[in-house]
XYZ file of C-alpha atoms in Angstrom:
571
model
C -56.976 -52.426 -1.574
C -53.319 -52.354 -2.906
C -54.323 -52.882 -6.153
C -56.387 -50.565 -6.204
C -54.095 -48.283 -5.147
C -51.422 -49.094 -7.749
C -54.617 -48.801 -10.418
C -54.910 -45.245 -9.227
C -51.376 -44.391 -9.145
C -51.040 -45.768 -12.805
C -53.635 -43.648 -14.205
C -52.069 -40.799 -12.485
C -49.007 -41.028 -14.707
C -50.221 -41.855 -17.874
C -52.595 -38.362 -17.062
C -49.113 -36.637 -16.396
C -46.968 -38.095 -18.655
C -48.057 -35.679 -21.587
C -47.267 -33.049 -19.964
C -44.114 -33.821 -18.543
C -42.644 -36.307 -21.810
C -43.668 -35.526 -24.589
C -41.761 -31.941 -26.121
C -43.517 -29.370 -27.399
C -42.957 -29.039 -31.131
C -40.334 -26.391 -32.358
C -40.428 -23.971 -35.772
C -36.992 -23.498 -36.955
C -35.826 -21.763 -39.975
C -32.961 -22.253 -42.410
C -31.611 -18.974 -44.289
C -29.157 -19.951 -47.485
C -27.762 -17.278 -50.378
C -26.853 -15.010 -47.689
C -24.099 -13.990 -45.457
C -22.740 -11.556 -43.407
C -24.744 -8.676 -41.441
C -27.669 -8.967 -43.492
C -28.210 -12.909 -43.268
C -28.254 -11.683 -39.342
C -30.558 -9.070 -39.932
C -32.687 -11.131 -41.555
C -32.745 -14.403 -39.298
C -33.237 -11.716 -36.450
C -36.590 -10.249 -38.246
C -37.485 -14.206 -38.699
C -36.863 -15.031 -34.991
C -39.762 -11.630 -34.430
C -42.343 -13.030 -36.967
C -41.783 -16.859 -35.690
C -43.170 -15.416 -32.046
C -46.447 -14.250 -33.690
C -47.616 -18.163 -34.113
C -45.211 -19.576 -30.692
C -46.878 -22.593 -29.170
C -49.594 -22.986 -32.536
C -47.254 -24.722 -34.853
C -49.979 -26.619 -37.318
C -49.592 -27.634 -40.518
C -51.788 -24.845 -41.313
C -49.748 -22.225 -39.421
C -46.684 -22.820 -40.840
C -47.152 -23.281 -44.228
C -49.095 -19.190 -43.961
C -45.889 -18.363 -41.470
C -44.037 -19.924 -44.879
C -45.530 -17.453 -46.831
C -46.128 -14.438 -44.476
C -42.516 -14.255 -43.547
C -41.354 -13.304 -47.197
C -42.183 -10.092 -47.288
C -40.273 -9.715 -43.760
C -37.025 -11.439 -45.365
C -37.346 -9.064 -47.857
C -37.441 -5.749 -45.510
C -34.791 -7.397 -43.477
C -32.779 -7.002 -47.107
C -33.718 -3.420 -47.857
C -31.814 -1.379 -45.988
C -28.506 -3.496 -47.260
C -29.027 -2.176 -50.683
C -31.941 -5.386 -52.042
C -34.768 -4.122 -52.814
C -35.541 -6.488 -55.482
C -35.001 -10.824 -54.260
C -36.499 -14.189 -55.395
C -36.959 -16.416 -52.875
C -38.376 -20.016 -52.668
C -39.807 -21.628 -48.871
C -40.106 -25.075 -48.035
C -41.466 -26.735 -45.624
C -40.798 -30.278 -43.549
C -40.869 -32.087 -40.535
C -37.921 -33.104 -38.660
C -39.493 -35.804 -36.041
C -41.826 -33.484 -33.904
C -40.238 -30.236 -34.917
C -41.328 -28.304 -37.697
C -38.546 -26.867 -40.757
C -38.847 -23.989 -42.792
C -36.359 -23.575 -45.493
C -35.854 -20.116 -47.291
C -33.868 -20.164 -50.546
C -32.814 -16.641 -51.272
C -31.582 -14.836 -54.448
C -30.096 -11.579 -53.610
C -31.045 -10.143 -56.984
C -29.863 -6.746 -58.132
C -28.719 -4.238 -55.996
C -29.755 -0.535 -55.704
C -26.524 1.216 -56.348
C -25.925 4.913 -55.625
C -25.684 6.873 -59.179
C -25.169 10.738 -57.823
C -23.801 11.522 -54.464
C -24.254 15.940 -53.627
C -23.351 16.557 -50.071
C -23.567 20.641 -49.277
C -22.761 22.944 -46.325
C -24.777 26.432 -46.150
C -24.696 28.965 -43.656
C -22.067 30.470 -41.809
C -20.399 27.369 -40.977
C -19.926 27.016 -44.921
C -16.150 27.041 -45.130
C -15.436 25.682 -41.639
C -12.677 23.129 -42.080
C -13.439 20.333 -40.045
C -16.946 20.140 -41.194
C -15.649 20.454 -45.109
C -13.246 17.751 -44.213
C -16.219 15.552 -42.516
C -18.123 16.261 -45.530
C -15.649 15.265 -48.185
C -15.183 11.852 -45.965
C -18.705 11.084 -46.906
C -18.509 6.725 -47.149
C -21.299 6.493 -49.786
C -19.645 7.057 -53.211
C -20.984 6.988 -56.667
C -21.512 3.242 -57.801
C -21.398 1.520 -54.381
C -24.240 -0.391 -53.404
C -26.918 1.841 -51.350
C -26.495 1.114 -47.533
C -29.391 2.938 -45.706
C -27.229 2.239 -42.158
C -24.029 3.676 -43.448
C -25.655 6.815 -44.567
C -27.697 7.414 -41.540
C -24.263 6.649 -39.650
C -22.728 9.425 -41.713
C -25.633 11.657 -41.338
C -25.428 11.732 -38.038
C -21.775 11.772 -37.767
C -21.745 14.757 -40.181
C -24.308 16.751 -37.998
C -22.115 15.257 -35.046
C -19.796 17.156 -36.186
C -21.092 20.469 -37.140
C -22.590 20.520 -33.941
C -19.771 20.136 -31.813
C -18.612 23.092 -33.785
C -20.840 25.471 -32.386
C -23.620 25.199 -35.021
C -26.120 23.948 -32.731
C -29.226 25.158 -34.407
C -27.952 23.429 -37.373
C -30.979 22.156 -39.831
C -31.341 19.948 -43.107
C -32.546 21.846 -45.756
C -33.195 19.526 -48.657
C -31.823 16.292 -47.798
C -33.232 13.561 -49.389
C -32.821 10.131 -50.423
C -34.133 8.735 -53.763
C -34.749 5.400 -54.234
C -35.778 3.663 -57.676
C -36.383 -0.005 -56.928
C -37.497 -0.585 -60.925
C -34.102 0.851 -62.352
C -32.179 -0.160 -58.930
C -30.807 3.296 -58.617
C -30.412 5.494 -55.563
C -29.972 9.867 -55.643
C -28.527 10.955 -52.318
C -28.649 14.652 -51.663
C -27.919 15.995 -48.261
C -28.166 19.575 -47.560
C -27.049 20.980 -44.043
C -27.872 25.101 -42.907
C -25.448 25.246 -40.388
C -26.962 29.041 -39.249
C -24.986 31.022 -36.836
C -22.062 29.939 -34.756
C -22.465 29.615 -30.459
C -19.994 30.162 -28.317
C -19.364 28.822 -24.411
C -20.520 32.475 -22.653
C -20.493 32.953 -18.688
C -19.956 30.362 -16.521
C -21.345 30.592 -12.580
C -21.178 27.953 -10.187
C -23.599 27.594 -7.021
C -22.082 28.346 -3.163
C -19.334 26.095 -2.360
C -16.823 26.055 0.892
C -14.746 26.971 -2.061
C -13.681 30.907 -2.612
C -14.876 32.121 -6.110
C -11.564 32.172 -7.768
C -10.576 29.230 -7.250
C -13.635 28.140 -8.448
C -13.520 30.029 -11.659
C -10.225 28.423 -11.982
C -12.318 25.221 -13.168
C -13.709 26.779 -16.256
C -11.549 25.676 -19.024
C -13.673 27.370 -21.293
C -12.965 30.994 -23.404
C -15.650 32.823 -24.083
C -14.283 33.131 -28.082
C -14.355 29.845 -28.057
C -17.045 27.610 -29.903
C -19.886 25.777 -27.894
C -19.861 21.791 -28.103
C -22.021 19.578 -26.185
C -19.283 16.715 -26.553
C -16.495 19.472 -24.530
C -19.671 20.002 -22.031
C -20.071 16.537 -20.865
C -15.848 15.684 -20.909
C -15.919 18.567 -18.764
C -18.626 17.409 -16.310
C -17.299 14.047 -16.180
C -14.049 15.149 -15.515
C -15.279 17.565 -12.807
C -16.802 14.753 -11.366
C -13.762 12.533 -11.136
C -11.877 15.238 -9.344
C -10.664 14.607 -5.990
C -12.833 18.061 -5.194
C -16.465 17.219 -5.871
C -18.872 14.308 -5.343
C -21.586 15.376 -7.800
C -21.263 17.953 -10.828
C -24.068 19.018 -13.228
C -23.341 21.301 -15.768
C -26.317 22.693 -17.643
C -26.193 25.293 -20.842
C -28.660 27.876 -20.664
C -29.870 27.383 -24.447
C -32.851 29.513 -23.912
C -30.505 32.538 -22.494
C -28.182 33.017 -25.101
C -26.903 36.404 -26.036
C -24.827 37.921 -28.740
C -24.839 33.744 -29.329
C -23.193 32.960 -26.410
C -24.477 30.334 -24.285
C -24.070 30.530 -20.300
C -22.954 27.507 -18.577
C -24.440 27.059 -14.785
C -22.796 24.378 -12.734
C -24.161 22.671 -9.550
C -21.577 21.307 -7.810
C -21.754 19.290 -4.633
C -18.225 19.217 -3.017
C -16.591 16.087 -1.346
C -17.052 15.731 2.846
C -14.136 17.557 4.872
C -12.773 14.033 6.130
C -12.290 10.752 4.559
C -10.627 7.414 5.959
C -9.355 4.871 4.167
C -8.199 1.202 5.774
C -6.783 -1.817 3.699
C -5.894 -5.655 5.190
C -3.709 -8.249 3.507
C -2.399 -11.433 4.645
C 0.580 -13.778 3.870
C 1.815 -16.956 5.606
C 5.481 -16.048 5.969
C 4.672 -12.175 6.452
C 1.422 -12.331 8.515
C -1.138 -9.438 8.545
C -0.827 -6.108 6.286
C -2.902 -3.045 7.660
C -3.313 0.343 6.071
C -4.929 3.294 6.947
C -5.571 6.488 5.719
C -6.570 9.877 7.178
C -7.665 12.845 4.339
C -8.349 16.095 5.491
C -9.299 17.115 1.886
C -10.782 20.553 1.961
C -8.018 22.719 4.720
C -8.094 25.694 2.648
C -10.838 27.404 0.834
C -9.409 27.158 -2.451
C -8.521 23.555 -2.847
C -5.608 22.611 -0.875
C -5.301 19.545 1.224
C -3.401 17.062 3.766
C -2.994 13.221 3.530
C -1.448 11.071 6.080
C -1.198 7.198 5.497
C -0.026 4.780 7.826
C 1.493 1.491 6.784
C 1.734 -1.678 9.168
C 3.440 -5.259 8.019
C 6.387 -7.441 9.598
C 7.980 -6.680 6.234
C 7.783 -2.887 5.792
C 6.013 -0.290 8.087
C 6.014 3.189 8.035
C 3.790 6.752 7.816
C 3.796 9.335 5.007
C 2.514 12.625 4.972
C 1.623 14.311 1.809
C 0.390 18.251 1.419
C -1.507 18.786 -1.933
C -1.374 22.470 -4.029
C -4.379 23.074 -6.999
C -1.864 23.930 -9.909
C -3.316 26.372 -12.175
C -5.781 24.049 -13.743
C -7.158 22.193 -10.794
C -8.625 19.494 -12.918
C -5.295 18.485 -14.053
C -2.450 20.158 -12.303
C -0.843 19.524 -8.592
C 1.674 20.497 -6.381
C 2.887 18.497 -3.499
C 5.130 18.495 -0.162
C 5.623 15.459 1.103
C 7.961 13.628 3.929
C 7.668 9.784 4.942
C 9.160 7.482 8.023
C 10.189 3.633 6.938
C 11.131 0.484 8.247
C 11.778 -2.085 5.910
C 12.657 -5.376 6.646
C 13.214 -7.757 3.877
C 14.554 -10.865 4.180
C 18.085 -10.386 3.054
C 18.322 -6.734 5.085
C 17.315 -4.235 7.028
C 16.614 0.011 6.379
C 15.543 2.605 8.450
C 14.300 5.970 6.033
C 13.616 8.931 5.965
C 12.430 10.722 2.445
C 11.621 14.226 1.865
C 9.899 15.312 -1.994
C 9.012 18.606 -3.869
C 6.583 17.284 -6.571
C 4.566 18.545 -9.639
C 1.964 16.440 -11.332
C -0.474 17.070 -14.607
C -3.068 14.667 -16.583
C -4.063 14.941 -19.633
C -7.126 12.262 -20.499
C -5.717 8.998 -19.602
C -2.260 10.114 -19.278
C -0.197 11.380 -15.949
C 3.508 13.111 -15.832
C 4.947 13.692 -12.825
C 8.218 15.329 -11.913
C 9.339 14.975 -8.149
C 13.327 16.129 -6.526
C 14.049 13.951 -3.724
C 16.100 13.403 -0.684
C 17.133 10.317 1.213
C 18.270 9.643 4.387
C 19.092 5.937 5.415
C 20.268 3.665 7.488
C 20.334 -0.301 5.996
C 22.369 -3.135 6.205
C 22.642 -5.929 3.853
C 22.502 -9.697 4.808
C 25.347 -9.797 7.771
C 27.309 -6.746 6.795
C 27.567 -3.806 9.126
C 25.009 -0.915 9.279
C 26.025 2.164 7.102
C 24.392 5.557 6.532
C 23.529 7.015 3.184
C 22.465 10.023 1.632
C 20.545 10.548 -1.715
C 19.194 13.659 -3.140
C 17.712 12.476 -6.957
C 15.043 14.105 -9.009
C 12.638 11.248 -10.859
C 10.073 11.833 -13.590
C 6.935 9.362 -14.027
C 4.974 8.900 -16.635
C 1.499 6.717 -16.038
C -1.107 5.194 -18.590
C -4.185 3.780 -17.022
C -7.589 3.390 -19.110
C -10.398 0.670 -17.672
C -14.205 0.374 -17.950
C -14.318 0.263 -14.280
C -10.867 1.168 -12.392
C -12.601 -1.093 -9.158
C -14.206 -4.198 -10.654
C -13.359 -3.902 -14.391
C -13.942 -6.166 -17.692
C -11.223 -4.323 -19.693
C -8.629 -1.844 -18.796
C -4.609 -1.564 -19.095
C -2.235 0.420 -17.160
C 1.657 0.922 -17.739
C 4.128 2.717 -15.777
C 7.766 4.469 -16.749
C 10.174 5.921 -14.615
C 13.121 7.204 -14.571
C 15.771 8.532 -11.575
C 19.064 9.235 -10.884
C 21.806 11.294 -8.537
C 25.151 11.997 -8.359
C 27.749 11.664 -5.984
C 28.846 15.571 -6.696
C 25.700 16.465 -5.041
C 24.380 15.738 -1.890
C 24.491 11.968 -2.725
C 26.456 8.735 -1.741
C 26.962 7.631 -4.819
C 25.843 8.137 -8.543
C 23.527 5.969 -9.892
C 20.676 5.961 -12.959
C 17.453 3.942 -12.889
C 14.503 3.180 -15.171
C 11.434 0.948 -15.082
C 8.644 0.003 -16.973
C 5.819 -1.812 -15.818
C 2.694 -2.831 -17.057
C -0.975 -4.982 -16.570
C -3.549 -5.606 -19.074
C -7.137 -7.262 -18.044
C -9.385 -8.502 -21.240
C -12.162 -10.532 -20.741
C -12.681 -12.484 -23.999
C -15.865 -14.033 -22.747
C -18.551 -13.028 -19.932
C -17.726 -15.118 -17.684
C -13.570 -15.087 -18.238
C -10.941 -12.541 -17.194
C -7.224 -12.876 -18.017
C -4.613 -10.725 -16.471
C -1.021 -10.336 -17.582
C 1.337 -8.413 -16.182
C 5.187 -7.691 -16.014
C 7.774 -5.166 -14.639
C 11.334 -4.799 -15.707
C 14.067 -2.197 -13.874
C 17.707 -1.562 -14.524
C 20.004 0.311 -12.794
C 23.419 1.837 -13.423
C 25.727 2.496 -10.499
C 28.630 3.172 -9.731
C 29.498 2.097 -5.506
C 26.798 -0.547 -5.474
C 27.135 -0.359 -1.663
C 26.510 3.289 -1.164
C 23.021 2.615 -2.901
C 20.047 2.636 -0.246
C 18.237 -0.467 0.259
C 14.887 0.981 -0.299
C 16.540 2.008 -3.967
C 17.622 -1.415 -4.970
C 14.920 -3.880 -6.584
C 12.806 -6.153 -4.507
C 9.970 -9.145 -5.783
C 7.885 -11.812 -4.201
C 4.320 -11.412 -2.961
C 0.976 -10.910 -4.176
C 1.492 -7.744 -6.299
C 4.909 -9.822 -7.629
C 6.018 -13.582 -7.436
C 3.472 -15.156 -5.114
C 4.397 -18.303 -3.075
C 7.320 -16.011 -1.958
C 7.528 -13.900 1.037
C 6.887 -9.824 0.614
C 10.487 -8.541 -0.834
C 12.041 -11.896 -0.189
C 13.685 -12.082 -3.494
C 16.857 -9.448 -4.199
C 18.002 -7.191 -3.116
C 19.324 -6.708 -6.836
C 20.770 -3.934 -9.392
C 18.509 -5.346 -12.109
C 14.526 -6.433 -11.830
C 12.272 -9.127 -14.400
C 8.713 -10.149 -13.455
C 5.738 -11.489 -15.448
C 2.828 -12.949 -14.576
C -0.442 -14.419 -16.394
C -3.729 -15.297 -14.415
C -7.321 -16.796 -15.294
C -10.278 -15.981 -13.540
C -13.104 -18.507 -14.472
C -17.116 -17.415 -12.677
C -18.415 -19.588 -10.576
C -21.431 -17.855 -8.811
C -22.324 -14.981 -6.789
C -19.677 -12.923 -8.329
C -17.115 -15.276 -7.246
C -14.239 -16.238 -9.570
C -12.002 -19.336 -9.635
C -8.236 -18.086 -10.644
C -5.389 -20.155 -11.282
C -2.164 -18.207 -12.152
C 1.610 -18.524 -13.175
C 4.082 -16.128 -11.842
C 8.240 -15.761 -12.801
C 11.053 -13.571 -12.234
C 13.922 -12.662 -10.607
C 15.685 -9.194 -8.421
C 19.400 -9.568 -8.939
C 22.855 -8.389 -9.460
C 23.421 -10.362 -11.898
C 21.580 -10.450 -15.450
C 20.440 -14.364 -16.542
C 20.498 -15.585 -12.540
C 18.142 -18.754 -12.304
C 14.157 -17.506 -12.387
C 11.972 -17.657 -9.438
C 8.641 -19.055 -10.061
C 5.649 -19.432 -8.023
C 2.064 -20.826 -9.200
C -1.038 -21.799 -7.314
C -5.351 -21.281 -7.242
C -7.530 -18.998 -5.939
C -10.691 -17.488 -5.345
C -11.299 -13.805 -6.136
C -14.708 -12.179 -5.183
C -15.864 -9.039 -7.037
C -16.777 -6.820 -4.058
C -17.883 -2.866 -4.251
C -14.943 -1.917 -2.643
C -12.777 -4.343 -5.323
C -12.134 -7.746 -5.868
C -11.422 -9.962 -2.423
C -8.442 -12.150 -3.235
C -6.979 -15.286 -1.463
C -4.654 -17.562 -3.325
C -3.073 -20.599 -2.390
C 0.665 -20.116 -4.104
C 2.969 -22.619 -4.426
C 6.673 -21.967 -4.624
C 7.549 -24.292 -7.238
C 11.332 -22.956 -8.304
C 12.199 -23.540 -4.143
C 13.500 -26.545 -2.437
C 10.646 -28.129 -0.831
C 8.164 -25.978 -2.863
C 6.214 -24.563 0.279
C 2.747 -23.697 0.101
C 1.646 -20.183 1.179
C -1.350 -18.142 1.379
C -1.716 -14.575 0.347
C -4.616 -11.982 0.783
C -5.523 -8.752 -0.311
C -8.383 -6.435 -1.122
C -8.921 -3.355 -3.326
C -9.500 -1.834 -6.755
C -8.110 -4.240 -9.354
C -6.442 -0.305 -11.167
């Protein structure tokens, strides 16, 4: 019976075995004489044909796909300009697998002999579209490129578009190609007809009064329509802290006196948000924010933020009262007054602030100009209390660009700032400031993210000890030096920090990071570097990535271990 059994279970395996074994045979090809994007194009066009015969490769198939396939190398060479190549296939085996070897002579190429690019219509003399024009890539005697000049076709009508010719034809464009005397006549002729301008804009019912809402419309009605201007505008209307879903739509088919009327839909954000945040450190414990918004208190845009701020380190509420400027999109007013304890390692403060702020962005860019006033009472290490007073104005200026400002694959921000007060008014002492600060994320492969980032302050004084604590320079944590308590390092006249991390994916959207962090807060320029380094795992929520590191002090006696949280949008 056991044999029998072992007969059975044999013949079982040597019926599987085929399938399971023995691979199935593969067609590859070989491309040689060319390079570059065409030798792409054309091994692309290759890979398309090969699927027509998948999982047949016979002798018999491959030897016709041998010959087939030429006349697809050769339209894969066209558009580059080679109309005209020799070619020579071979095929062979390679074990199992099947070879097929293409041998390619370019031949001649079609080169461009007369080059006539015209603008008709009223747009005839417009600048911008002459200029466009003259920057035509295709000259006389360069090789004929069917990709750059549909590039440039496009770009040109692009162009005239965008400058209010929107009914814009092509007369008697055409493209002639001789592929017996390998020559090439481009002629491209554009009818701009009349000019369109941006006409009326209305907006649905909103909580919002009317003129604030025509406050919005960035838009004179002398000047030209462009389709590129209507979406910048809609996507910046839609970024706004006032709105949670904008369409604008041009009425095309209600134009008058060729003016186009713009009707926006606007859905505006809810009357309340709330925001909370949670960190964690070893040596500093939990970090709790919240946030209260009350974002629409008038009816034409104005609005109240209060955010509270709990940590053993540094504690406190702010309250911040926002004005529309003139352009709402980019312009803001605010009144603000805040309550702090800080306690860093090497002192203590007690503040109160009180600002007068104006703010305005323009694309990627933010200026700010604020006047200040301080009240505070600090201590430093051991030495007594003391009370100071600082009234300083300060001016900002932000950079921030990223494909995603919560989970991104690229973006860069940097920060400068600059402050100062004197002791002649309303201040303790005199003193000048200025930082810079700045982070860069690249990913140079799909599944790799590097971050770099570094911040550098100096500050001129003249009665170091009349200077508030909460205005001297603080570092360690996980926005700093990590493996160092919050504001453990410093206080200092003088700030250095730089940091480099790698994020490796491991699944799930979770990312192994290991990182490197140095610098110093100090009175004294070339003091010994603190440095902390350490792993950690970083998970790409929808609310921002999820951090916890394990940081090692490694420039401390001892080199304790510590562990740091934090959550939120990476910008």
């Amino acid at each position: 019976m056991k044999n029998k059994i072992l007969i059975a279970a044999s013949c079982a395996m040597l019926v599987l075995l085929p399938a399971y074994a023995v691979p199935t045979p593969a067609l590859k090809v070989e491309v040689s004489g060319l390079s570059g994007e065409m030798l792409t194009n054309v091994e692309s066009r290759l890979s398309i044909e090969r699927g027509n015969i998948e999982g047949s490769y016979t002798a018999d198939n491959v030897r016709k796909f041998s010959d087939t396939s030429q006349k697809a190398v050769r339209e894969a060479m066209s558009p580059y300009g080679y109309f005209n190549p020799t070619m020579r296939t071979r095929v062979k085996r390679d074990g199992r697998d099947w070879v097929v070897k293409y041998r390619v002579n370019q031949g001649k190429p079609v080169r461009v002999t007369s080059v006539e690019v015209n603008i008709t219509g009223s747009g005839a003399q417009n600048k911008k579209i002459l200029r466009t024009a003259k920057q035509f890539p295709l000259k006389k005697g360069d090789v004929f490129n069917s990709t750059i000049y549909s590039t440039a076709r496009d770009k040109l009508f692009d162009v005239v578009s965008n400058e209010g010719y929107i009914k814009a034809l092509s007369g008697e464009s055409k493209v002639l190609v001789n592929t017996d005397t390998n020559k090439a006549v481009i002629k491209l002729v554009i009818d701009t007809k009349e000019r369109y301008y941006f006409g009326k804009m209305t907006f649905n019912d909103t909580p919002y009064n009317d003129a604030f809402m025509q406050r919005f419309n960035r838009f004179r009605q002398d000047q030209p329509f462009s389709s590129n201007k209507t979406l910048q505008f809609q996507e910046d209307m839609n970024s706004s802290r006032y709105f949670r879903q904008v369409l604008v739509i041009p009425d095309l088919h209600h134009t008058k006196n060729f003016q186009v009327p713009m009707q926006v839909s606007v859905v505006p954000v809810r009357y309340r948000r709330y925001d909370f945040g949670i960190g964690y450190g070893t040596f500093t414990g939990p970090r709790l924010t919240a946030g209260m918004h009350f974002r629409r208190l008038t009816n034409d845009g104005q609005s109240l933020e209060a955010l509270l701020k709990l940590s053993s380190v540094m504690s406190g509420l702010a309250v911040k009262y926002y004005i529309p400027g003139y352009d709402p999109l980019t312009e803001q007013w605010t009144i603000g007054t805040s309550y702090q304890k800080f306690l860093p390692k090497n002192g203590s403060s007690r503040s109160q602030t009180f600002t007068f702020g104006y703010s305005k962005k323009l694309h990627h860019w933010e200026f700010s100009a604020n006047i200040n006033y301080l009240l505070e009472n600090y201590a430093i290490e051991d030495s007594p209390k003391r009370n100071s007073q600082v009234f300083y104005p300060n001016v900002t200026l932000n950079y921030m660009k990223a494909d995603n400002t919560v989970n991104p694959t690229f973006g860069r921000s940097m920060s400068l700032s600059l402050q100062g007060g004197s002791d002649k008014f309303l201040s303790s002492t005199s003193f000048l400031q200025g930082d810079v600060s700045g982070k860069l994320l690249v990913s140079p492969f799909s599944f790799a993210r590097v971050i770099v980032r570094g911040d550098i302050g100096y500050t001129i004084v003249h009665d170091l000890y009349e200077l508030p604590l909460t205005l001297r320079y603080f570092a360690g944590g996980i926005t700093s030096i990590r493996g160092f308590p919050d504001s453990s390092i410093g206080p200092g006249k003088y700030l250095g920090v730089a940091s480099i991390e790698y994020r490796n994916y491991i699944a799930y959207d979770i990312y192994g990071a290991v990182f490197y962090d140095t610098g110093n807060a100090t009175n004294h320029i070339g003091s010994p570097r603190n440095t902390g380094a350490g792993v950690g795992l970083v998970y790409q929520s929808v609310v921002g990535p999820i951090k916890i590191y394990a940081a090692r002090a490694i420039s401390k006696r001892g080199h304790p271990y510590a562990i740091e949280f934090s959550m939120g949008p990476e910008f």
